[in-house]
Amino acid sequence: NGKRAEISLKRYVSVNEWDENRGRLHGLTHKARLLNSYLDEVYGEIMDTHKQLLREDKIITSQAIKARYLGQDEEHKTLMELIKYHYESQKSKLRPGTIKNYYGTEKYLKRFLEHTRRIQDINLKRLNYKFITDFENYLINGPDLQKGKKCTNNGAMKHLERLRKMVNLAV
C-alpha cells in the first residue's frame, strides 16, 4: 500500500561512495563488491520472506515482511523460560534431590551465558551444536564452578544430560 519499512544493515559508507539511483556502492573496489553482494543477499532473503508470507496466506505489509525478516513475528521462548517451565511441569514427578541438581545446572548455564556471551538469557532457536560444545568446555575447563573444585567429566555429562532433557521437553 505504498508504505515503507526501514531496516538498518549496520553497514556504513561515505555519501560520496553511494549511488542513490542504483542503491549500491560506486566502483569496482573489493569493498564495493562485498557490500553490493551483501545487499543482493539481503534483497534475496527479503523476497524469500515475502514468498513465505504469501504461502501462509498472511496479510502482506512492509511491517509484516520486516518483522518476519528480523524474526520478530514469532514468539521466541528462551532458555530460562524453559527451565522455569521444566520446574513447574516436573515438580510433582521429580524428587527434591533431583530438583536440586537441576538448580545446579541452571546456575552453571547462567554463569556460562554471563561469562562467555555476556547475556542473561538466550533464545532456544539459538541453541546449536557450538553452544552445547562451548558449554561442555566451559564446565570442564572453565573457572571453578564450586569453591575450589573443577567440574569433572562425569559431572559435565550429567549437566549436559539435564540440558538435553529440558531441550527435548521444549521440542
Coordinates of C-alpha atoms in Angstrom, one line a residue:
N1 CA 0.0 0.0 0.0
G2 CA 2.9 2.3 -0.7
K3 CA 4.1 2.3 3.0
R4 CA 7.7 1.8 3.7
A5 CA 9.6 0.0 6.4
E6 CA 13.3 0.6 7.0
I7 CA 15.9 -1.9 8.2
S8 CA 19.4 -1.0 9.2
L9 CA 22.0 -3.4 8.0
K10 CA 24.7 -1.8 10.2
R11 CA 27.0 -1.0 7.3
Y12 CA 28.4 2.4 6.8
V13 CA 29.8 4.1 3.7
S14 CA 30.5 7.7 2.9
V15 CA 27.9 9.7 1.0
N16 CA 30.4 10.2 -1.9
E17 CA 30.7 6.5 -2.5
W18 CA 26.9 5.9 -2.6
D19 CA 24.9 5.8 -5.9
E20 CA 21.4 6.9 -4.9
N21 CA 19.8 5.9 -8.2
R22 CA 21.1 2.3 -8.1
G23 CA 21.0 1.9 -4.3
R24 CA 24.5 0.5 -4.5
L25 CA 28.1 1.5 -3.8
H26 CA 30.1 3.2 -6.7
G27 CA 33.0 1.4 -8.2
L28 CA 34.6 -2.0 -8.5
T29 CA 36.8 -2.0 -5.4
H30 CA 36.8 -5.0 -3.2
K31 CA 34.9 -3.1 -0.5
A32 CA 32.2 -2.1 -3.1
R33 CA 31.8 -5.6 -4.4
L34 CA 31.5 -7.1 -0.9
L35 CA 28.9 -4.6 0.2
N36 CA 26.9 -4.8 -3.1
S37 CA 26.9 -8.6 -2.9
Y38 CA 25.7 -8.4 0.7
L39 CA 22.9 -6.1 -0.4
D40 CA 21.9 -8.6 -3.1
E41 CA 21.8 -11.4 -0.4
V42 CA 19.6 -9.3 1.9
Y43 CA 17.3 -8.5 -1.0
G44 CA 17.0 -12.2 -1.8
E45 CA 16.2 -13.1 1.8
I46 CA 13.5 -10.4 1.9
M47 CA 12.0 -11.7 -1.3
D48 CA 12.0 -15.2 0.3
T49 CA 10.3 -13.8 3.3
H50 CA 7.6 -12.3 1.1
K51 CA 7.1 -15.7 -0.5
Q52 CA 6.8 -17.4 2.9
L53 CA 4.1 -14.9 4.0
L54 CA 2.2 -15.5 0.7
R55 CA 2.3 -19.3 1.2
E56 CA 1.0 -18.8 4.7
D57 CA -1.9 -16.6 3.5
K58 CA -0.8 -13.8 5.8
I59 CA -1.5 -10.2 5.2
I60 CA 1.4 -8.7 3.3
T61 CA 2.6 -5.4 4.6
S62 CA 6.0 -3.8 4.8
Q63 CA 5.9 -4.1 8.6
A64 CA 5.0 -7.8 8.3
I65 CA 7.9 -8.5 6.0
K66 CA 10.3 -6.6 8.2
A67 CA 9.1 -8.4 11.3
R68 CA 9.4 -11.8 9.7
Y69 CA 12.9 -11.0 8.2
L70 CA 14.1 -9.9 11.7
G71 CA 12.5 -12.8 13.4
Q72 CA 10.2 -10.7 15.5
D73 CA 6.9 -12.1 14.3
E74 CA 7.1 -15.3 16.2
E75 CA 7.0 -15.7 19.9
H76 CA 10.5 -16.9 20.9
K77 CA 11.0 -18.9 24.0
T78 CA 14.2 -18.5 26.0
L79 CA 16.3 -21.0 27.9
M80 CA 15.4 -19.5 31.3
E81 CA 11.7 -19.7 30.4
L82 CA 12.2 -23.3 29.5
I83 CA 14.0 -24.0 32.8
K84 CA 11.1 -22.3 34.7
Y85 CA 8.5 -24.4 32.8
H86 CA 10.5 -27.5 33.5
Y87 CA 10.4 -26.9 37.2
E88 CA 6.7 -26.2 37.1
S89 CA 5.8 -29.2 35.0
Q90 CA 8.1 -31.8 36.6
K91 CA 7.9 -30.6 40.3
S92 CA 5.5 -33.4 41.2
K93 CA 7.4 -36.1 39.2
L94 CA 10.9 -35.5 40.5
R95 CA 12.4 -36.0 43.9
P96 CA 13.8 -33.0 45.9
G97 CA 17.4 -34.2 45.4
T98 CA 16.9 -34.3 41.6
I99 CA 15.3 -30.8 41.5
K100 CA 18.3 -29.6 43.5
N101 CA 20.6 -31.0 40.7
Y102 CA 18.6 -29.1 38.1
Y103 CA 19.1 -25.9 40.1
G104 CA 22.8 -26.6 39.8
T105 CA 22.6 -26.9 36.1
E106 CA 20.6 -23.7 35.9
K107 CA 23.3 -21.9 37.9
Y108 CA 26.0 -23.2 35.6
L109 CA 24.1 -22.2 32.5
K110 CA 23.6 -18.7 33.9
R111 CA 27.3 -18.4 34.6
F112 CA 28.2 -19.7 31.2
L113 CA 25.9 -17.2 29.4
E114 CA 27.2 -14.3 31.5
H115 CA 30.9 -15.3 31.3
T116 CA 31.1 -16.2 27.6
R117 CA 28.2 -14.4 25.8
R118 CA 27.7 -11.5 28.3
I119 CA 23.9 -12.1 28.2
Q120 CA 21.4 -13.2 30.8
D121 CA 19.3 -15.4 28.6
I122 CA 19.3 -16.9 25.1
N123 CA 16.5 -17.8 22.6
L124 CA 16.0 -21.5 22.2
K125 CA 16.4 -21.1 18.4
R126 CA 20.0 -20.1 19.0
L127 CA 20.9 -23.3 20.8
N128 CA 23.1 -25.3 18.4
Y129 CA 26.0 -27.7 18.5
K130 CA 28.5 -25.0 19.1
F131 CA 26.6 -23.7 22.1
I132 CA 26.5 -27.2 23.6
T133 CA 30.2 -27.9 23.0
D134 CA 31.1 -24.5 24.3
F135 CA 29.0 -25.2 27.5
E136 CA 30.8 -28.5 27.9
N137 CA 34.2 -27.0 27.5
Y138 CA 33.2 -24.2 30.0
L139 CA 32.2 -26.9 32.5
I140 CA 35.4 -28.9 32.2
N141 CA 38.0 -26.2 31.5
G142 CA 36.4 -23.1 32.8
P143 CA 36.6 -21.4 36.2
D144 CA 36.0 -23.3 39.4
L145 CA 32.2 -23.8 39.5
Q146 CA 32.2 -24.7 43.2
K147 CA 34.6 -23.5 45.8
G148 CA 38.0 -24.8 44.7
K149 CA 36.6 -27.7 42.7
K150 CA 36.6 -28.1 38.9
C151 CA 33.7 -29.9 37.2
T152 CA 34.8 -33.5 36.3
N153 CA 33.9 -35.1 33.0
N154 CA 31.2 -37.2 34.7
G155 CA 29.7 -34.0 36.3
A156 CA 29.8 -32.2 33.0
M157 CA 28.0 -35.0 31.3
K158 CA 25.3 -35.0 33.9
H159 CA 24.7 -31.3 33.4
L160 CA 24.6 -31.8 29.6
E161 CA 22.1 -34.7 30.1
R162 CA 19.8 -32.4 32.1
L163 CA 20.1 -29.7 29.5
R164 CA 19.2 -32.3 26.8
K165 CA 16.2 -33.4 28.8
M166 CA 14.9 -29.8 29.1
V167 CA 15.5 -29.1 25.4
N168 CA 13.7 -32.3 24.4
L169 CA 10.8 -31.0 26.6
A170 CA 10.8 -27.8 24.6
V171 CA 10.8 -29.6 21.3

